[in-house]
């Protein structure tokens, strides 16, 4: 079972829930797709790390074969190419690696070279396999690294996808790979506003949805009303607790150090299982 | 014109709360929300005018004419984004995977494929003596950087004479953040005192360095972990990154958000701390006079 954990708003508790569910399950695969700011590894501290580089392809131009026809420049929809004094200039940050320039070149003067855009590392925390996608700083597009991390999802056991915030293309890719979505809601007006967007996204892709309300200080009725109106099951509520905040700040895994928290996440895990039946 | 951008790396550390308070303290005439994936500033900062809304064309999406498609599969073989799917005897384009590069249109032997403009989001501009530019990316779209640039251009056009702009940024270090950094005079990073907060702050600091923008850090909810706060501040000091102050955890903040109000309107410890941070940032940016704001007291 592949479970996507998402929230829209940042800082709602995606990583907290993902990591604790993986540990409560015992045997699981945890995949951190928040490649811009991956944090699950800070809690899981995986050992026996293996690291793989992630590349995209960039065009490379053989200026000796080039006849200056400009077909490549004219074809590029992303304005990533210019031809200045018969030499090509590539604006790497806007190149989408579509391969169009090499396709249209009549002289076969365009080849492709690998460019490192990030890495995927994986290791173990007990019987939890921890996979982390890490975007190289300065790179704009997270998609290649997200896809490389998603390639580690396992069919046989519980795989948890810790998604990026927002509801853009990377989140869409994660949700498309999942069997079910767990939406983490912060009980504030900000949290609800952003939850509605990821709810639309998960509903559009027709995935079963469960809600977890995190850091509940006091009830926020508009959130419960929204869940009721859309028949969204609230599968768990995690209270605000100074103790949890302190433990999380220090990188501790709640299920492994606190009996009450362990109860919350084991109960959540069984309700997720029940929802999918 | 001086532009201040508020970033955090990690999400949920208090960017929007800080931005809204600064806007109030400065009585800012120009401000923007560049978190186009999950914009929230408009929920607590009210300009009191009907917004002007404009569709944002982000790029193109390919469309296959099923009457012309002979299902040869050439498009699917050449597509780098795995966007061509099969449905029975014809192919169709997955609009969420398609990046609009035009390779399929070029390669199709039957000219069955055309590129059509795609609405990737909506720009919103409020104008009532002051200008507030914001936007919402359409779900699943990948044009967030371009939309951020459009939000900033709309603000510059609406308030060309403003001496001071305040821009609420997005989490992360990728596309929208890179687009928001370009052209700003200073970045204020709101850090959260946790292991994750420290790690994310390091990444956003390094990213800001790549783009060569002066950066300062303030720690929000510092009292949740005095120990991690000390780590963050020591990290900044060792690298010559100026500290703009500390803000305590204060339940007045979620209460104000849920009431749709800016925290600057509530007499509470978080507001007082934010005001001190604001004064420090104003001093770092050349003083109240240069920014044409009334000296904050």
Coordinates of C-alpha atoms in Angstrom, one line a residue:
Chain A
X1 CA 0.0 0.0 0.0
X2 CA 1.3 3.4 -1.0
X3 CA 0.3 6.3 1.1
X4 CA 0.9 9.9 0.1
X5 CA 1.1 12.3 3.1
X6 CA 0.4 15.9 2.1
X7 CA -0.9 19.2 3.5
X8 CA -0.7 22.1 1.1
X9 CA 0.6 24.4 3.9
X10 CA 4.2 23.9 5.0
X11 CA 5.0 23.0 8.5
X12 CA 1.6 21.3 9.1
X13 CA 3.3 18.0 10.2
X14 CA 3.7 15.9 7.1
X15 CA 7.2 14.6 8.1
X16 CA 6.1 14.1 11.8
X17 CA 3.2 11.9 10.7
X18 CA 5.1 10.1 7.9
X19 CA 8.1 9.2 10.0
X20 CA 6.0 8.0 13.0
X21 CA 3.6 6.0 10.8
X22 CA 6.6 4.2 9.2
X23 CA 8.1 3.4 12.6
X24 CA 4.7 2.4 14.1
X25 CA 4.3 -0.1 11.2
X26 CA 7.7 -1.6 12.0
X27 CA 8.5 -2.7 8.4
X28 CA 7.9 0.0 5.9
X29 CA 9.4 2.2 3.2
X30 CA 9.6 5.9 3.9
X31 CA 10.2 8.1 0.8
X32 CA 11.0 11.8 1.4
X33 CA 9.8 13.6 -1.7
X34 CA 10.1 17.1 -0.2
X35 CA 13.4 17.3 -2.1
X36 CA 13.8 21.0 -1.6
X37 CA 13.9 20.6 2.2
X38 CA 14.1 16.9 3.1
X39 CA 13.8 16.3 6.8
X40 CA 12.7 12.8 7.5
X41 CA 16.4 11.6 7.6
X42 CA 17.0 13.9 10.5
X43 CA 14.6 11.8 12.6
X44 CA 15.3 8.4 11.1
X45 CA 19.1 8.8 11.0
X46 CA 19.4 6.0 8.5
X47 CA 22.5 3.8 8.5
X48 CA 24.3 1.9 5.8
X49 CA 23.6 4.8 3.4
X50 CA 23.9 4.4 -0.3
X51 CA 23.8 7.5 -2.5
X52 CA 22.9 7.8 -6.1
X53 CA 23.2 10.9 -8.2
X54 CA 20.2 12.1 -10.2
X55 CA 20.9 13.6 -13.6
X56 CA 19.0 15.4 -16.3
X57 CA 20.2 15.8 -19.9
X58 CA 21.4 19.1 -21.4
X59 CA 22.1 19.7 -25.0
X60 CA 25.7 20.2 -26.1
X61 CA 26.5 21.7 -29.5
X62 CA 29.1 20.8 -32.0
X63 CA 29.8 24.2 -33.4
X64 CA 31.9 22.8 -36.3
X65 CA 29.0 20.9 -37.7
X66 CA 26.5 23.7 -37.1
X67 CA 25.3 25.6 -40.2
X68 CA 23.6 28.4 -38.2
X69 CA 20.1 27.5 -39.4
X70 CA 18.6 28.4 -36.0
X71 CA 16.1 25.6 -36.1
X72 CA 17.0 24.6 -32.5
X73 CA 16.7 28.2 -31.2
X74 CA 13.3 28.6 -32.9
X75 CA 12.0 25.3 -31.8
X76 CA 12.7 25.8 -28.1
X77 CA 9.5 26.8 -26.3
X78 CA 11.3 27.7 -23.2
X79 CA 13.6 30.3 -24.7
X80 CA 16.6 28.3 -23.3
X81 CA 18.7 28.8 -26.4
X82 CA 20.4 31.7 -28.2
X83 CA 22.8 31.8 -31.1
X84 CA 25.2 34.6 -30.7
X85 CA 28.0 35.1 -33.3
X86 CA 27.4 31.5 -34.5
X87 CA 27.9 30.1 -31.1
X88 CA 25.1 28.5 -29.0
X89 CA 24.3 29.8 -25.6
X90 CA 22.2 27.6 -23.3
X91 CA 20.3 29.0 -20.3
X92 CA 20.4 25.8 -18.3
X93 CA 17.9 26.9 -15.6
X94 CA 15.1 27.1 -18.1
X95 CA 16.0 24.0 -20.2
X96 CA 13.4 21.3 -19.7
X97 CA 15.6 18.6 -21.3
X98 CA 12.8 17.8 -23.8
X99 CA 15.4 16.8 -26.5
X100 CA 13.6 19.0 -29.1
X101 CA 16.8 20.8 -30.2
X102 CA 18.6 17.6 -31.1
X103 CA 15.5 16.3 -32.8
X104 CA 15.2 19.2 -35.2
X105 CA 18.9 19.7 -36.0
X106 CA 19.5 18.8 -39.7
X107 CA 23.2 18.3 -39.1
X108 CA 23.2 16.1 -36.0
X109 CA 25.2 18.8 -34.3
X110 CA 23.4 18.5 -31.0
X111 CA 24.2 15.8 -28.5
X112 CA 23.2 15.4 -24.9
X113 CA 25.3 15.5 -21.8
X114 CA 24.4 14.6 -18.2
X115 CA 24.0 17.2 -15.6
X116 CA 23.7 16.4 -11.9
X117 CA 20.6 18.0 -10.3
X118 CA 20.5 16.2 -7.0
X119 CA 20.8 12.8 -5.3
X120 CA 18.8 10.0 -3.8
X121 CA 20.2 8.4 -0.6
X122 CA 18.8 5.3 1.1
X123 CA 19.5 3.4 4.2
X124 CA 17.9 1.7 7.2
X125 CA 16.3 2.7 10.5
X126 CA 15.6 -0.7 12.0
X127 CA 13.3 -2.4 9.4
X128 CA 12.2 0.9 7.9
X129 CA 13.9 1.7 4.6
X130 CA 14.5 5.4 4.5
X131 CA 14.8 7.0 1.0
X132 CA 15.6 10.7 0.6
X133 CA 15.5 12.8 -2.5
X134 CA 17.8 15.9 -2.2
X135 CA 17.6 18.7 -4.8
X136 CA 20.9 20.4 -5.6
X137 CA 20.9 24.0 -4.4
X138 CA 20.3 26.5 -7.2
X139 CA 18.3 24.0 -9.3
X140 CA 14.8 25.1 -10.1
X141 CA 13.0 21.9 -11.1
X142 CA 12.4 19.3 -8.4
X143 CA 10.7 16.8 -10.7
X144 CA 13.7 14.6 -11.8
X145 CA 14.7 14.1 -8.1
X146 CA 11.1 13.4 -7.0
X147 CA 10.7 10.8 -9.7
X148 CA 14.0 9.2 -8.8
X149 CA 12.9 9.0 -5.2
X150 CA 9.5 7.6 -6.2
X151 CA 11.2 4.8 -8.1
X152 CA 12.0 3.3 -4.7
X153 CA 8.3 2.7 -3.7
X154 CA 7.6 -0.9 -2.9
X155 CA 4.4 -2.7 -3.8
X156 CA 4.6 -5.4 -1.2
X157 CA 4.7 -3.4 2.0
X158 CA 3.6 -0.1 3.4
X159 CA 5.3 2.7 1.5
X160 CA 4.9 6.3 2.8
X161 CA 5.4 9.2 0.5
X162 CA 6.3 12.4 2.5
X163 CA 5.2 15.0 -0.1
X164 CA 6.4 18.6 -0.7
X165 CA 4.1 21.4 0.4
X166 CA 1.8 23.2 -2.1
X167 CA -0.3 21.6 -4.8
X168 CA 2.0 21.9 -7.9
X169 CA 3.5 19.4 -10.3
X170 CA 5.7 17.6 -7.8
X171 CA 2.8 17.0 -5.4
X172 CA 0.7 15.8 -8.3
X173 CA 3.4 13.3 -9.3
X174 CA 3.4 11.9 -5.7
X175 CA -0.3 11.7 -5.4
X176 CA -0.6 9.9 -8.8
X177 CA 1.8 7.2 -7.5
X178 CA -0.2 6.6 -4.3
X179 CA -3.2 4.3 -3.4
X180 CA -4.4 6.6 -0.7
X181 CA -3.9 10.2 0.5
X182 CA -3.5 11.3 4.1
X183 CA -4.1 15.0 4.4
X184 CA -2.5 16.7 7.4
X185 CA -4.5 19.7 8.5
X186 CA -3.4 22.4 10.8
X187 CA -6.4 23.7 12.7
X188 CA -6.0 27.4 11.6
X189 CA -7.5 29.5 8.8
X190 CA -4.2 29.1 6.9
X191 CA -4.2 25.4 7.3
X192 CA -7.8 25.0 6.1
X193 CA -7.3 27.3 3.1
X194 CA -4.4 25.2 1.9
X195 CA -6.0 21.9 2.8
X196 CA -8.9 22.7 0.4
X197 CA -6.4 22.8 -2.5
X198 CA -4.8 19.5 -1.8
X199 CA -8.2 18.0 -1.2
X200 CA -9.3 19.1 -4.7
X201 CA -6.1 17.5 -6.1
X202 CA -6.5 14.2 -4.4
X203 CA -10.2 14.1 -5.2
X204 CA -9.5 14.9 -8.9
X205 CA -7.2 11.9 -9.1
X206 CA -9.9 9.8 -7.3
X207 CA -7.8 8.7 -4.4
X208 CA -9.3 7.6 -1.1
X209 CA -8.7 10.4 1.4
X210 CA -8.2 10.5 5.2
X211 CA -7.6 13.5 7.4
X212 CA -5.3 13.9 10.4
X213 CA -5.6 17.1 12.5
X214 CA -2.3 18.0 13.9
X215 CA -1.3 20.3 16.8
X216 CA -4.9 20.8 18.0
X217 CA -4.9 23.4 20.7
X218 CA -8.6 23.8 20.7
X219 CA -11.2 22.8 18.1
X220 CA -11.3 24.9 15.0
X221 CA -15.0 24.4 13.9
X222 CA -14.6 25.4 10.2
X223 CA -12.1 22.6 9.7
X224 CA -14.5 19.9 11.2
X225 CA -17.4 21.4 9.2
X226 CA -15.3 21.2 6.0
X227 CA -14.5 17.5 6.7
X228 CA -18.2 16.7 7.5
X229 CA -19.5 18.5 4.4
X230 CA -17.1 16.6 2.1
X231 CA -17.5 13.2 4.0
X232 CA -13.8 13.2 4.8
X233 CA -13.0 10.8 7.6
X234 CA -10.9 12.3 10.4
X235 CA -8.6 9.3 11.1
X236 CA -6.6 10.9 13.8
X237 CA -6.1 14.0 16.0
X238 CA -2.7 14.8 17.5
X239 CA -3.1 17.3 20.3
X240 CA -0.7 20.3 20.7
X241 CA 1.8 19.3 23.4
X242 CA 4.8 21.2 24.5
X243 CA 6.5 17.8 25.1
X244 CA 5.9 16.7 21.5
X245 CA 7.2 20.1 20.2
X246 CA 10.3 19.7 22.3
X247 CA 10.9 16.1 21.3
X248 CA 10.4 16.9 17.6
X249 CA 12.7 19.9 17.8
X250 CA 15.4 17.6 19.1
X251 CA 14.8 15.1 16.2
X252 CA 13.3 12.4 18.4
X253 CA 10.7 10.0 17.0
X254 CA 7.6 10.2 19.2
X255 CA 6.4 6.6 18.7
X256 CA 9.7 5.3 19.9
X257 CA 10.0 7.5 23.0
X258 CA 6.5 8.2 24.2
X259 CA 3.8 5.6 25.1
X260 CA 0.9 8.0 24.5
X261 CA 2.2 9.1 21.1
X262 CA 2.8 5.5 20.2
X263 CA -0.9 4.7 20.9
X264 CA -2.0 7.6 18.7
X265 CA 0.1 6.5 15.7
X266 CA -0.8 2.8 16.0
X267 CA -4.5 3.7 16.2
X268 CA -4.0 5.9 13.1
X269 CA -2.3 3.1 11.3
X270 CA -5.1 0.6 11.9
X271 CA -7.8 3.2 10.9
X272 CA -5.9 3.8 7.6
X273 CA -5.9 0.1 7.0
X274 CA -9.7 0.0 7.8
X275 CA -10.4 2.9 5.4
X276 CA -8.8 1.0 2.5
X277 CA -10.9 -2.2 3.1
Chain B
X1 CA 13.0 51.3 -4.3
X2 CA 14.0 48.7 -1.7
X3 CA 12.5 45.3 -1.6
X4 CA 12.4 43.0 1.4
X5 CA 11.7 39.3 0.8
X6 CA 10.6 37.0 3.6
X7 CA 11.7 33.3 3.3
X8 CA 12.1 30.3 5.6
X9 CA 13.2 27.2 3.8
X10 CA 11.0 25.1 6.0
X11 CA 7.3 25.7 5.8
X12 CA 5.1 26.9 8.6
X13 CA 7.7 28.9 10.5
X14 CA 5.8 32.2 10.4
X15 CA 6.6 33.9 7.1
X16 CA 3.1 35.2 6.5
X17 CA 2.5 36.3 10.1
X18 CA 5.8 38.2 9.9
X19 CA 5.0 39.7 6.5
X20 CA 1.5 40.9 7.6
X21 CA 2.9 42.5 10.8
X22 CA 5.7 44.2 8.8
X23 CA 3.2 45.5 6.3
X24 CA 1.2 47.0 9.1
X25 CA 4.2 48.5 11.0
X26 CA 5.5 50.1 7.8
X27 CA 2.1 51.1 6.6
X28 CA 3.5 49.6 3.4
X29 CA 2.1 50.9 0.1
X30 CA 3.3 47.9 -1.9
X31 CA 3.3 44.3 -1.0
X32 CA 3.0 40.9 -2.5
X33 CA 2.4 37.2 -1.7
X34 CA 4.7 35.1 -3.8
X35 CA 3.8 31.8 -2.2
X36 CA 1.7 31.0 -5.3
X37 CA 1.3 27.3 -4.3
X38 CA -0.4 28.1 -1.0
X39 CA -1.1 31.9 -0.7
X40 CA -2.4 33.0 2.7
X41 CA -1.5 36.6 3.1
X42 CA -4.8 37.8 1.8
X43 CA -6.6 36.0 4.7
X44 CA -5.1 38.4 7.3
X45 CA -4.2 41.5 5.2
X46 CA -7.1 43.4 3.8
X47 CA -6.8 46.2 1.3
X48 CA -10.5 47.0 1.1
X49 CA -10.9 47.0 -2.6
X50 CA -12.4 44.5 -5.1
X51 CA -9.5 42.7 -6.7
X52 CA -8.6 42.8 -10.4
X53 CA -8.2 39.2 -11.5
X54 CA -6.3 38.1 -14.6
X55 CA -5.8 34.6 -16.0
X56 CA -2.1 33.6 -16.1
X57 CA -1.0 31.8 -19.3
X58 CA 1.9 29.7 -18.2
X59 CA 2.7 27.8 -21.3
X60 CA 1.1 25.3 -23.7
X61 CA -0.3 21.8 -23.5
X62 CA -0.4 19.3 -26.3
X63 CA -3.7 18.1 -27.7
X64 CA -4.2 15.1 -29.9
X65 CA -7.1 15.1 -32.4
X66 CA -8.5 11.6 -32.1
X67 CA -9.9 11.8 -35.7
X68 CA -6.4 12.1 -37.1
X69 CA -4.4 9.9 -34.7
X70 CA -3.4 6.6 -36.2
X71 CA -1.9 5.3 -32.9
X72 CA 1.6 4.9 -34.4
X73 CA 3.1 5.7 -30.9
X74 CA 5.9 8.0 -32.3
X75 CA 4.8 10.8 -29.9
X76 CA 4.9 8.5 -26.9
X77 CA 8.4 7.3 -27.8
X78 CA 9.8 10.8 -28.1
X79 CA 8.1 12.4 -25.1
X80 CA 10.5 12.8 -22.3
X81 CA 7.8 13.5 -19.7
X82 CA 5.8 10.3 -20.2
X83 CA 2.8 12.5 -21.0
X84 CA 1.3 10.5 -23.9
X85 CA -1.1 7.8 -22.7
X86 CA -3.1 5.2 -24.6
X87 CA -6.9 4.9 -24.5
X88 CA -8.1 2.1 -26.8
X89 CA -6.9 2.8 -30.3
X90 CA -6.0 6.4 -29.8
X91 CA -3.6 8.4 -27.7
X92 CA -4.3 11.3 -25.4
X93 CA -2.1 13.8 -23.4
X94 CA -1.9 13.7 -19.7
X95 CA -2.2 17.5 -19.0
X96 CA -0.4 17.2 -15.7
X97 CA 2.6 15.5 -17.1
X98 CA 2.8 17.6 -20.4
X99 CA 5.4 20.4 -20.2
X100 CA 4.4 21.9 -23.6
X101 CA 7.7 21.4 -25.3
X102 CA 6.2 20.7 -28.7
X103 CA 8.3 17.5 -29.5
X104 CA 5.1 15.5 -30.2
X105 CA 3.6 18.1 -32.4
X106 CA 6.8 18.1 -34.5
X107 CA 7.1 14.4 -34.7
X108 CA 3.5 13.4 -35.5
X109 CA 3.3 12.1 -39.1
X110 CA -0.4 12.9 -39.3
X111 CA -0.3 16.4 -37.9
X112 CA -2.8 15.3 -35.3
X113 CA -1.2 17.1 -32.4
X114 CA -1.4 20.9 -31.7
X115 CA -0.2 23.0 -28.8
X116 CA -2.8 25.0 -27.1
X117 CA -2.3 27.8 -24.5
X118 CA -2.8 26.7 -20.9
X119 CA -4.2 28.7 -18.0
X120 CA -1.7 27.9 -15.2
X121 CA -3.1 30.2 -12.5
X122 CA -4.8 33.4 -11.6
X123 CA -3.2 36.8 -10.8
X124 CA -5.0 39.0 -8.3
X125 CA -4.2 42.6 -7.7
X126 CA -5.8 44.8 -5.0
X127 CA -5.5 48.6 -5.4
X128 CA -6.8 51.1 -3.0
X129 CA -4.2 53.7 -2.3
X130 CA -1.8 50.8 -1.8
X131 CA -1.1 47.8 -4.0
X132 CA -1.3 44.1 -3.0
X133 CA -0.3 41.6 -5.6
X134 CA -0.9 37.9 -5.2
X135 CA -1.8 34.8 -7.2
X136 CA -2.9 31.2 -7.1
X137 CA -1.2 28.5 -9.1
X138 CA -3.7 26.1 -10.7
X139 CA -3.3 22.7 -9.1
X140 CA -0.7 20.4 -10.5
X141 CA 0.9 23.1 -12.6
X142 CA 4.6 23.5 -12.9
X143 CA 4.9 27.2 -13.8
X144 CA 5.3 28.5 -10.3
X145 CA 8.5 30.4 -11.0
X146 CA 7.0 32.2 -14.0
X147 CA 3.9 33.1 -11.9
X148 CA 6.0 34.5 -9.1
X149 CA 7.8 36.7 -11.6
X150 CA 4.4 37.9 -12.9
X151 CA 3.2 38.7 -9.3
X152 CA 6.3 40.8 -8.8
X153 CA 5.9 42.6 -12.2
X154 CA 2.3 43.3 -11.4
X155 CA 3.2 44.9 -8.1
X156 CA 6.0 47.0 -9.7
X157 CA 3.6 48.3 -12.3
X158 CA 0.9 49.1 -9.8
X159 CA 3.1 50.9 -7.4
X160 CA 6.0 52.3 -9.4
X161 CA 6.8 55.1 -6.8
X162 CA 6.8 53.0 -3.7
X163 CA 10.1 53.3 -1.7
X164 CA 9.6 50.0 0.1
X165 CA 8.1 46.7 -1.0
X166 CA 7.4 43.7 1.3
X167 CA 7.2 40.3 -0.3
X168 CA 6.0 37.1 1.4
X169 CA 7.9 34.2 -0.1
X170 CA 7.3 30.4 -0.4
X171 CA 8.9 27.5 1.4
X172 CA 11.7 25.4 -0.2
X173 CA 14.7 26.4 -2.3
X174 CA 13.4 25.6 -5.8
X175 CA 11.7 27.3 -8.6
X176 CA 9.3 29.8 -6.9
X177 CA 12.0 30.8 -4.3
X178 CA 14.6 31.4 -7.0
X179 CA 12.1 33.5 -9.0
X180 CA 11.2 35.5 -5.8
X181 CA 14.9 36.2 -4.9
X182 CA 15.7 37.9 -8.1
X183 CA 15.9 41.7 -7.8
X184 CA 15.3 42.0 -4.0
X185 CA 17.6 44.0 -1.7
X186 CA 17.3 41.8 1.4
X187 CA 16.1 38.4 2.5
X188 CA 14.8 37.9 6.0
X189 CA 14.7 34.2 7.0
X190 CA 12.3 33.1 9.6
X191 CA 13.8 30.1 11.3
X192 CA 12.2 27.5 13.5
X193 CA 14.2 26.2 16.5
X194 CA 14.3 22.5 15.6
X195 CA 16.7 20.1 14.0
X196 CA 14.6 20.3 10.8
X197 CA 14.4 24.1 11.0
X198 CA 18.2 24.4 11.3
X199 CA 18.8 22.1 8.4
X200 CA 16.3 23.9 6.2
X201 CA 17.8 27.3 7.2
X202 CA 21.2 26.2 6.2
X203 CA 19.9 25.2 2.8
X204 CA 18.0 28.5 2.2
X205 CA 21.0 30.5 3.4
X206 CA 23.3 28.8 0.9
X207 CA 20.7 29.2 -1.8
X208 CA 20.5 33.0 -1.0
X209 CA 24.3 33.2 -1.1
X210 CA 24.3 31.7 -4.6
X211 CA 22.2 34.6 -5.7
X212 CA 24.3 37.1 -3.7
X213 CA 21.5 38.7 -1.7
X214 CA 22.2 40.1 1.8
X215 CA 20.4 37.9 4.3
X216 CA 19.4 38.2 8.0
X217 CA 17.8 35.6 10.3
X218 CA 15.2 35.8 13.0
X219 CA 14.1 32.8 15.2
X220 CA 10.4 32.3 15.7
X221 CA 8.9 30.4 18.7
X222 CA 12.4 30.5 20.1
X223 CA 11.2 29.4 23.6
X224 CA 9.9 26.1 22.2
X225 CA 13.6 25.0 22.2
X226 CA 16.1 27.5 23.6
X227 CA 18.8 24.9 22.9
X228 CA 18.0 24.7 19.1
X229 CA 17.7 28.5 19.1
X230 CA 21.2 28.7 20.5
X231 CA 22.4 26.4 17.7
X232 CA 20.8 28.5 15.0
X233 CA 22.2 31.7 16.3
X234 CA 25.6 30.3 16.7
X235 CA 25.5 29.0 13.2
X236 CA 24.6 32.4 11.9
X237 CA 27.2 34.2 13.9
X238 CA 29.9 31.8 12.8
X239 CA 29.1 32.7 9.2
X240 CA 28.6 36.4 9.6
X241 CA 24.8 36.3 9.0
X242 CA 23.2 39.1 11.0
X243 CA 20.5 38.2 13.6
X244 CA 17.3 40.3 13.5
X245 CA 15.9 39.0 16.8
X246 CA 13.7 36.4 18.4
X247 CA 9.9 36.0 18.6
X248 CA 8.3 33.9 21.4
X249 CA 5.6 31.2 21.0
X250 CA 2.3 33.0 21.6
X251 CA -1.2 31.5 21.2
X252 CA -2.4 35.0 20.3
X253 CA -1.0 34.3 16.8
X254 CA -3.2 31.3 15.8
X255 CA -6.1 33.1 17.4
X256 CA -5.5 36.2 15.3
X257 CA -5.1 34.1 12.1
X258 CA -8.4 32.3 12.8
X259 CA -10.1 35.7 13.3
X260 CA -8.7 36.9 10.0
X261 CA -6.7 39.6 11.7
X262 CA -3.1 40.7 11.5
X263 CA -1.1 40.0 14.8
X264 CA 0.1 43.7 14.7
X265 CA -3.4 44.6 15.9
X266 CA -3.2 42.5 19.1
X267 CA -1.3 43.8 22.2
X268 CA 0.7 40.6 22.9
X269 CA 4.3 39.5 23.4
X270 CA 4.6 38.2 19.7
X271 CA 3.7 41.6 18.4
X272 CA 6.2 43.4 20.6
X273 CA 8.9 41.0 19.5
X274 CA 8.0 41.4 15.8
X275 CA 8.2 45.2 16.2
X276 CA 11.7 44.9 17.5
X277 CA 12.6 42.6 14.6
X278 CA 11.0 45.0 12.2
X279 CA 13.1 47.9 13.5
X280 CA 16.3 45.9 13.2
X281 CA 15.5 45.0 9.6
X282 CA 14.6 48.6 8.7
X283 CA 18.0 49.7 10.2
X284 CA 19.8 47.0 8.1
X285 CA 18.0 48.2 4.9
X286 CA 19.2 51.8 5.4
X287 CA 16.8 53.3 7.9
X288 CA 13.2 54.5 8.0
X289 CA 14.0 57.6 6.0
X290 CA 15.4 55.7 3.1
X291 CA 12.4 53.5 3.1
X292 CA 10.0 56.5 3.5
X293 CA 8.2 55.0 6.4
X294 CA 7.3 56.7 9.7
X295 CA 9.9 55.7 12.3
X296 CA 8.4 52.8 14.2
X297 CA 8.1 53.3 17.9

